[in-house]
Short mmCIF file of C-alpha atoms and ligand atoms in Angstrom, two decimals:
data_model
loop_
_atom_site.label_atom_id
_atom_site.label_comp_id
_atom_site.label_asym_id
_atom_site.label_seq_id
_atom_site.Cartn_x
_atom_site.Cartn_y
_atom_site.Cartn_z
CA MET A 1 -7.11 -5.57 -23.46
CA ALA A 2 -4.05 -3.45 -24.13
CA GLY A 3 -1.49 -4.74 -26.58
CA MET A 4 2.05 -5.24 -25.39
CA SER A 5 3.44 -2.58 -27.69
CA GLU A 6 1.08 0.10 -26.47
CA THR A 7 2.31 2.77 -24.10
CA ASP A 8 1.09 2.83 -20.51
CA ILE A 9 0.33 6.54 -20.72
CA SER A 10 -1.20 6.67 -17.23
CA SER A 11 2.25 6.04 -15.71
CA LEU A 12 3.79 9.08 -17.42
CA PHE A 13 4.35 12.68 -16.34
CA PRO A 14 3.42 15.48 -18.77
CA GLU A 15 7.07 15.91 -19.81
CA GLU A 16 7.24 12.21 -20.69
CA ILE A 17 3.93 12.28 -22.54
CA ALA A 18 5.30 15.19 -24.58
CA ALA A 19 8.23 13.01 -25.68
CA LEU A 20 6.03 10.23 -27.14
CA PRO A 21 6.24 9.91 -30.95
CA VAL A 22 2.47 10.39 -31.15
CA MET A 23 2.85 13.86 -29.62
CA GLU A 24 5.28 15.12 -32.22
CA GLY A 25 4.35 18.57 -33.41
CA GLN A 26 1.89 19.10 -30.55
CA GLY A 27 2.36 21.99 -28.15
CA ALA A 28 3.48 21.25 -24.58
CA PHE A 29 0.04 22.28 -23.31
CA ARG A 30 -1.44 19.21 -25.00
CA SER A 31 0.48 16.78 -22.83
CA LYS A 32 -0.58 18.72 -19.76
CA GLN A 33 -4.18 18.47 -20.91
CA ILE A 34 -3.82 14.71 -21.31
CA PHE A 35 -2.27 14.39 -17.85
CA GLU A 36 -5.18 16.37 -16.42
CA TRP A 37 -7.71 14.14 -18.12
CA LEU A 38 -5.97 11.09 -16.73
CA HIS A 39 -5.30 12.22 -13.15
CA ALA A 40 -7.64 15.11 -12.37
CA HIS A 41 -10.74 13.98 -14.30
CA ARG A 42 -9.73 10.31 -14.38
CA VAL A 43 -11.43 9.43 -17.66
CA GLY A 44 -11.39 5.89 -18.99
CA SER A 45 -10.98 6.65 -22.70
CA PHE A 46 -9.26 9.06 -25.06
CA GLU A 47 -12.66 9.80 -26.62
CA GLU A 48 -13.60 11.68 -23.45
CA MET A 49 -10.65 14.08 -23.81
CA THR A 50 -12.88 16.53 -25.58
CA ASN A 51 -10.47 19.46 -25.79
CA LEU A 52 -8.04 17.42 -27.92
CA PRO A 53 -8.32 17.34 -31.72
CA ALA A 54 -10.19 14.22 -32.87
CA ALA A 55 -7.22 13.10 -34.98
CA LEU A 56 -4.92 13.16 -31.98
CA ARG A 57 -7.42 11.24 -29.87
CA GLY A 58 -7.53 8.59 -32.57
CA LYS A 59 -3.76 8.32 -32.78
CA LEU A 60 -3.49 8.13 -29.00
CA ALA A 61 -6.01 5.31 -28.87
CA GLU A 62 -3.90 3.35 -31.36
CA SER A 63 -0.58 3.78 -29.60
CA ALA A 64 -1.38 4.03 -25.90
CA TYR A 65 -3.77 2.68 -23.33
CA ILE A 66 -5.36 4.07 -20.18
CA SER A 67 -4.74 1.93 -17.17
CA LEU A 68 -7.85 1.81 -15.00
CA PRO A 69 -8.57 -1.43 -13.17
CA GLU A 70 -11.99 -2.93 -13.46
CA LYS A 71 -14.15 -3.64 -10.44
CA VAL A 72 -14.73 -7.38 -10.17
CA ARG A 73 -16.18 -7.72 -6.73
CA VAL A 74 -16.89 -5.55 -3.69
CA GLN A 75 -17.53 -6.66 -0.15
CA GLU A 76 -18.99 -4.03 2.10
CA SER A 77 -18.74 -4.29 5.85
CA ALA A 78 -22.12 -4.28 7.53
CA THR A 79 -20.72 -2.40 10.49
CA ASP A 80 -18.17 0.25 9.58
CA GLY A 81 -18.51 1.24 5.91
CA THR A 82 -15.29 -0.48 4.87
CA ARG A 83 -15.39 -1.62 1.27
CA LYS A 84 -13.00 -4.24 0.04
CA TYR A 85 -12.47 -4.37 -3.71
CA LEU A 86 -11.19 -7.07 -5.96
CA LEU A 87 -9.86 -5.28 -9.04
CA LYS A 88 -8.78 -6.65 -12.40
CA MET A 89 -5.74 -5.27 -14.23
CA HIS A 90 -5.55 -5.05 -18.04
CA ASP A 91 -3.87 -8.46 -18.26
CA GLY A 92 -6.44 -10.11 -16.03
CA GLU A 93 -4.37 -10.12 -12.83
CA LEU A 94 -6.37 -9.54 -9.65
CA VAL A 95 -5.48 -7.29 -6.73
CA GLU A 96 -7.21 -6.13 -3.58
CA SER A 97 -7.77 -2.57 -2.41
CA VAL A 98 -9.74 -1.33 0.57
CA PHE A 99 -11.75 1.84 1.14
CA MET A 100 -11.91 2.82 4.81
CA LYS A 101 -13.81 5.54 6.61
CA TYR A 102 -12.07 7.36 9.43
CA LYS A 103 -13.19 10.40 11.37
CA HIS A 104 -10.43 12.45 9.78
CA GLY A 105 -11.31 11.37 6.24
CA ASN A 106 -11.44 8.45 3.87
CA THR A 107 -8.38 6.33 3.26
CA VAL A 108 -7.64 3.81 0.52
CA CYS A 109 -5.31 0.90 1.08
CA ILE A 110 -3.66 -0.16 -2.18
CA SER A 111 -1.65 -3.14 -3.36
CA SER A 112 1.83 -2.70 -4.81
CA GLN A 113 2.28 -6.17 -6.33
CA VAL A 114 0.19 -9.13 -7.47
CA GLY A 115 1.10 -11.62 -4.76
CA CYS A 116 4.31 -11.27 -2.81
CA ARG A 117 7.62 -13.08 -2.45
CA MET A 118 8.44 -12.12 1.13
CA GLY A 119 6.93 -15.26 2.63
CA CYS A 120 5.66 -13.92 5.99
CA LYS A 121 4.01 -16.84 7.72
CA PHE A 122 0.86 -15.02 8.83
CA CYS A 123 0.07 -13.35 5.51
CA ALA A 124 -2.32 -14.62 2.82
CA SER A 125 -0.82 -12.49 0.01
CA THR A 126 2.35 -14.50 -0.12
CA VAL A 127 0.92 -18.03 -0.14
CA ASP A 128 1.22 -18.37 -3.94
CA GLY A 129 4.34 -16.23 -4.29
CA LEU A 130 4.80 -13.20 -6.53
CA SER A 131 3.00 -13.04 -9.85
CA ARG A 132 4.26 -9.60 -10.88
CA SER A 133 4.84 -6.05 -9.70
CA LEU A 134 2.32 -3.33 -10.45
CA ALA A 135 3.03 -0.34 -12.67
CA ALA A 136 2.65 3.12 -11.11
CA SER A 137 -0.56 3.56 -13.12
CA GLU A 138 -1.97 0.39 -11.61
CA MET A 139 -1.44 1.89 -8.17
CA THR A 140 -3.06 5.25 -9.02
CA GLY A 141 -5.72 3.27 -10.90
CA GLN A 142 -6.85 1.42 -7.78
CA ILE A 143 -7.58 4.77 -6.16
CA TYR A 144 -9.28 6.20 -9.23
CA THR A 145 -11.57 3.20 -9.68
CA ILE A 146 -12.58 3.41 -6.02
CA LEU A 147 -13.15 7.18 -6.23
CA LYS A 148 -15.47 6.59 -9.14
CA ASP A 149 -17.28 3.73 -7.46
CA THR A 150 -17.87 5.43 -4.12
CA GLY A 151 -18.27 8.99 -5.36
CA GLU A 152 -16.46 10.01 -2.18
CA ARG A 153 -13.31 11.99 -1.52
CA VAL A 154 -10.12 10.23 -0.51
CA SER A 155 -7.58 12.11 1.57
CA GLY A 156 -5.25 9.36 2.71
CA ILE A 157 -3.44 6.46 1.06
CA VAL A 158 -1.76 3.54 2.72
CA VAL A 159 0.39 1.15 0.71
CA MET A 160 -0.48 -1.82 2.88
CA GLY A 161 -2.31 -4.11 0.54
CA MET A 162 -0.84 -7.06 -1.30
CA GLY A 163 2.86 -7.03 -2.07
CA GLU A 164 6.04 -5.52 -0.71
CA PRO A 165 6.29 -1.91 -1.95
CA MET A 166 10.06 -1.74 -1.46
CA ASP A 167 10.36 -4.78 -3.73
CA ASN A 168 8.80 -2.60 -6.45
CA TYR A 169 10.84 0.47 -5.62
CA ASP A 170 10.93 2.52 -8.82
CA ASN A 171 7.24 2.13 -9.50
CA LEU A 172 6.46 3.00 -5.89
CA ILE A 173 8.37 6.28 -6.13
CA ARG A 174 6.76 7.07 -9.46
CA PHE A 175 3.34 6.35 -7.96
CA ILE A 176 3.93 8.71 -5.02
CA ARG A 177 5.07 11.48 -7.33
CA LEU A 178 2.15 10.90 -9.72
CA ILE A 179 -0.62 10.86 -7.14
CA SER A 180 0.75 13.96 -5.43
CA ASP A 181 1.34 15.93 -8.64
CA GLU A 182 -0.52 19.23 -8.43
CA ARG A 183 -1.47 19.00 -12.09
CA GLY A 184 -3.42 15.82 -11.36
CA TYR A 185 -4.95 14.41 -8.20
CA GLY A 186 -2.67 16.46 -5.96
CA LEU A 187 -2.83 14.32 -2.84
CA SER A 188 -0.69 15.60 0.02
CA ARG A 189 2.44 13.49 0.43
CA ARG A 190 2.04 13.73 4.17
CA SER A 191 -1.13 11.70 3.87
CA ILE A 192 0.67 8.73 2.34
CA THR A 193 1.94 5.80 4.39
CA VAL A 194 4.20 3.11 2.97
CA SER A 195 4.50 -0.14 4.86
CA THR A 196 7.46 -2.47 4.47
CA CYS A 197 8.59 -5.75 5.98
CA GLY A 198 12.01 -4.13 6.25
CA LEU A 199 14.21 -4.04 3.13
CA VAL A 200 17.05 -2.09 4.70
CA PRO A 201 18.87 -0.71 1.61
CA GLU A 202 15.59 0.45 0.07
CA ILE A 203 14.51 2.15 3.32
CA LYS A 204 17.74 4.13 3.27
CA ARG A 205 17.27 5.05 -0.35
CA PHE A 206 13.66 6.02 0.37
CA ALA A 207 14.85 8.35 3.13
CA GLU A 208 16.80 10.34 0.56
CA GLU A 209 14.02 10.82 -1.99
CA GLY A 210 12.84 14.03 -0.33
CA LEU A 211 9.30 12.66 0.06
CA PRO A 212 7.67 13.44 3.42
CA VAL A 213 5.64 10.24 3.58
CA THR A 214 5.10 8.12 6.67
CA LEU A 215 7.06 4.90 6.90
CA ALA A 216 5.58 1.90 8.65
CA ILE A 217 7.72 -1.09 9.51
CA SER A 218 6.15 -4.52 9.87
CA LEU A 219 8.17 -5.62 12.87
CA HIS A 220 5.95 -8.27 14.47
CA ALA A 221 8.63 -9.61 16.80
CA PRO A 222 10.86 -8.12 19.51
CA ASN A 223 14.07 -9.97 18.59
CA ASP A 224 15.74 -11.69 15.64
CA GLU A 225 15.12 -15.18 16.90
CA LYS A 226 11.36 -14.77 17.09
CA ARG A 227 11.23 -12.68 13.94
CA ARG A 228 12.97 -15.35 11.89
CA LEU A 229 10.25 -17.81 12.83
CA ILE A 230 7.57 -15.74 11.12
CA MET A 231 9.37 -13.45 8.63
CA PRO A 232 12.00 -14.79 6.21
CA ILE A 233 13.29 -11.23 5.63
CA ALA A 234 14.71 -11.42 9.17
CA ASN A 235 17.33 -13.84 7.85
CA ARG A 236 18.56 -11.16 5.50
CA TYR A 237 18.56 -8.13 7.81
CA SER A 238 18.88 -8.06 11.57
CA ILE A 239 16.64 -5.95 13.76
CA ALA A 240 19.71 -3.88 14.66
CA GLU A 241 20.22 -3.02 10.98
CA LEU A 242 16.52 -2.30 10.62
CA MET A 243 16.57 0.06 13.63
CA ASP A 244 19.53 1.86 12.09
CA ALA A 245 17.59 2.35 8.88
CA CYS A 246 14.59 3.67 10.87
CA ARG A 247 16.75 6.21 12.68
CA PHE A 248 18.25 7.24 9.36
CA TYR A 249 14.75 7.70 7.96
CA PHE A 250 13.74 9.86 10.91
CA ASP A 251 16.93 11.95 10.69
CA LYS A 252 16.48 12.59 6.99
CA THR A 253 12.75 13.21 6.85
CA GLY A 254 11.83 14.30 10.38
CA ARG A 255 8.95 11.82 10.20
CA ARG A 256 8.43 9.38 13.04
CA VAL A 257 8.18 5.79 11.89
CA THR A 258 5.44 3.41 12.94
CA PHE A 259 6.01 -0.18 13.96
CA GLU A 260 3.27 -2.57 13.04
CA TYR A 261 3.06 -5.44 15.44
CA SER A 262 0.60 -8.25 14.77
CA LEU A 263 -0.12 -10.03 18.02
CA ILE A 264 -0.01 -13.79 17.59
CA SER A 265 -1.06 -15.93 20.49
CA GLY A 266 1.87 -17.78 22.07
CA GLN A 267 4.47 -16.30 19.68
CA ASN A 268 5.04 -12.63 20.43
CA ASP A 269 2.46 -11.55 22.98
CA THR A 270 4.03 -11.90 26.45
CA ASP A 271 4.93 -9.07 28.82
CA ALA A 272 8.58 -9.95 28.23
CA ASP A 273 8.02 -9.41 24.48
CA ALA A 274 6.44 -6.05 25.27
CA GLU A 275 9.48 -5.07 27.36
CA GLU A 276 11.88 -5.94 24.56
CA LEU A 277 9.70 -4.16 22.02
CA SER A 278 9.66 -1.04 24.21
CA VAL A 279 13.45 -0.79 23.99
CA LEU A 280 13.35 -1.01 20.20
CA ALA A 281 10.58 1.55 19.84
CA GLY A 282 12.32 3.87 22.27
CA SER A 283 15.59 3.71 20.37
CA ALA A 284 13.91 4.40 17.04
CA GLY A 285 11.44 6.99 18.34
CA ALA A 286 8.68 4.88 16.86
CA HIS A 287 5.09 4.50 17.87
CA ILE A 288 3.40 1.16 17.70
CA ASN A 289 0.32 -0.08 15.97
CA LEU A 290 -0.91 -3.30 17.53
CA ILE A 291 -2.94 -5.57 15.27
CA PRO A 292 -4.46 -8.74 16.67
CA VAL A 293 -3.47 -11.20 13.94
CA ASN A 294 -6.20 -11.92 11.46
CA PRO A 295 -6.46 -15.68 11.17
CA VAL A 296 -5.72 -16.97 7.67
CA ARG A 297 -6.85 -20.45 6.83
CA GLU A 298 -3.42 -21.57 5.67
CA ASN A 299 -1.45 -20.82 8.82
CA GLY A 300 -3.35 -21.79 11.92
CA MET A 301 -2.34 -18.68 13.89
CA SER A 302 -4.69 -16.98 16.26
CA ALA A 303 -4.94 -13.66 18.05
CA PRO A 304 -4.57 -13.38 21.82
CA ASP A 305 -7.76 -12.63 23.73
CA LYS A 306 -8.76 -9.03 24.31
CA ASP A 307 -7.33 -8.86 27.83
CA ARG A 308 -3.91 -9.96 26.61
CA VAL A 309 -3.99 -7.39 23.82
CA ILE A 310 -4.82 -4.63 26.29
CA GLY A 311 -2.26 -5.98 28.78
CA PHE A 312 0.40 -5.83 26.06
CA GLN A 313 -0.53 -2.26 25.22
CA LYS A 314 -0.48 -1.25 28.90
CA LYS A 315 3.02 -2.65 29.28
CA LEU A 316 4.23 -0.56 26.35
CA GLU A 317 2.55 2.54 27.70
CA LYS A 318 4.10 2.04 31.09
CA ASN A 319 7.43 2.28 29.27
CA ARG A 320 6.22 5.52 27.67
CA ILE A 321 5.82 3.96 24.27
CA ASN A 322 2.90 5.25 22.32
CA ALA A 323 0.83 2.26 21.23
CA THR A 324 -2.58 2.06 19.62
CA ILE A 325 -4.65 -1.00 18.95
CA ARG A 326 -5.69 -0.88 15.33
CA ARG A 327 -9.39 -0.56 14.85
CA GLU A 328 -10.16 -3.77 13.09
CA LEU A 329 -11.99 -2.34 10.14
CA GLY A 330 -13.54 -4.89 7.90
CA ARG A 331 -12.77 -7.99 9.92
CA ASP A 332 -16.16 -9.33 8.85
CA ILE A 333 -15.08 -9.08 5.20
CA ASP A 334 -11.69 -10.82 5.20
CA GLY A 335 -9.82 -7.65 6.09
CA ALA A 336 -6.33 -9.15 5.99
CA CYS A 337 -4.19 -8.77 2.90
CA GLY A 338 -4.69 -11.22 0.12
CA GLN A 339 -7.61 -13.07 1.62
CA LEU A 340 -10.26 -11.97 -0.86
CA ARG A 341 -8.10 -12.71 -3.88
CA ARG A 342 -7.14 -16.12 -2.56
CA ARG A 343 -10.68 -17.09 -1.91
CA THR A 344 -11.63 -16.02 -5.39
CA LEU A 345 -8.76 -17.86 -7.06
CA THR A 346 -9.38 -21.03 -5.09
CA GLY A 347 -13.12 -20.88 -5.76
CA ASP A 348 -13.66 -20.68 -2.05
CA PHE A 349 -15.58 -17.43 -2.10
CA VAL A 350 -18.60 -17.08 0.11
CA CYS A 351 -20.69 -13.98 -0.36
N1 LIG B 1 4.57 -5.93 2.53
C1 LIG B 1 4.30 -4.77 3.30
C2 LIG B 1 2.90 -4.20 3.15
C3 LIG B 1 1.71 -5.14 3.12
S1 LIG B 1 1.10 -5.89 4.58
C4 LIG B 1 4.63 -5.02 4.74
O1 LIG B 1 5.04 -6.12 5.07
O2 LIG B 1 4.54 -4.11 5.55
C5 LIG B 1 0.33 -4.74 5.61
C6 LIG B 1 0.41 -5.15 7.07
O3 LIG B 1 -0.51 -6.22 7.39
C7 LIG B 1 1.78 -5.67 7.43
O4 LIG B 1 2.17 -5.17 8.67
C8 LIG B 1 1.55 -7.16 7.48
O5 LIG B 1 2.56 -7.78 8.22
C9 LIG B 1 0.18 -7.23 8.10
N2 LIG B 1 -0.50 -8.51 7.94
C10 LIG B 1 -0.46 -9.37 6.92
N3 LIG B 1 -1.23 -10.44 7.16
C11 LIG B 1 -1.78 -10.24 8.37
C12 LIG B 1 -2.68 -10.99 9.17
N4 LIG B 1 -3.13 -12.18 8.78
N5 LIG B 1 -3.03 -10.47 10.36
C13 LIG B 1 -2.56 -9.27 10.76
N6 LIG B 1 -1.73 -8.52 10.05
C14 LIG B 1 -1.33 -9.00 8.87
#
């Protein structure tokens, strides 16, 4: 376990590594080599950095640590190749990440926080509140541990696991810049999607970072009244303010936003809801991802039947709103956020 005084070197860019006391007197190329070891080769120890002088490796090991989460548990879907990981951080905290196979390539869904303080009623990640935010290295680390475990390539990242990424803003931005750095993993920024429950000031700030990533908004309701019943954040920002922020994002980045809409039986799934939602999506130029809600033991919500889901989609399409029903990858393995961790923490895990 890493000591508190040690440097989280996996969160640093080469220029920052070069400024560490331990690097004094070393040429700039050394810090680039270290960055490469960490993000291109993704080694787990300084010992493996074989082109560094042994003395430097020793000093690095004393003053810094490499942040690579440890695999605790994996559940593999019997049907679609989805692998859900429970990963342990250096202080013992647990997060979930998911490896998904799509026709266009493999995608990893990562967590941005341990727990969450947003309080959405349908979500398992928030039941015990927020434990802490993740460092940038703990976000890249989820991907690196999964790359190592699967031996497969990963071409897409979605920040849709546990936590609210905009509630961990600085580390989120650092993560995006780290994972897309050409000197390391070099993932295309266009293949990154960040999902938020709608922190309006952060969305606006995000629009101005010059990062061409896709923004997904967890909308889940067609008006403020219904949204407040399931998402506390709706008490802080109105849908009108949220739509403004979405338009701003589109204007600044040229990237269409996605609305995520979890269909909950009897709460947001009528044709009238679809009509209202169409107006919102039209005004923001958004397309919609429909997700039949994944039942979580704590909340007693259920998904509408298949006909209602398709009926809802048809209504949107009639209004010329592009809507897809999310392929429910990994439903047989507790696909929804936070479910695997909760079951493990409550000793309720069934293999
Ligand atoms: N905090 C961020 C990202 C994490 S959640 C956000 O709110 O967007 C990723 C998506 O899964 C969100 O749209 C979230 O609302 C949704 N989600 C959470 N629990 C769910 C459940 N039980 N069923 C369906 N979708 C769920």
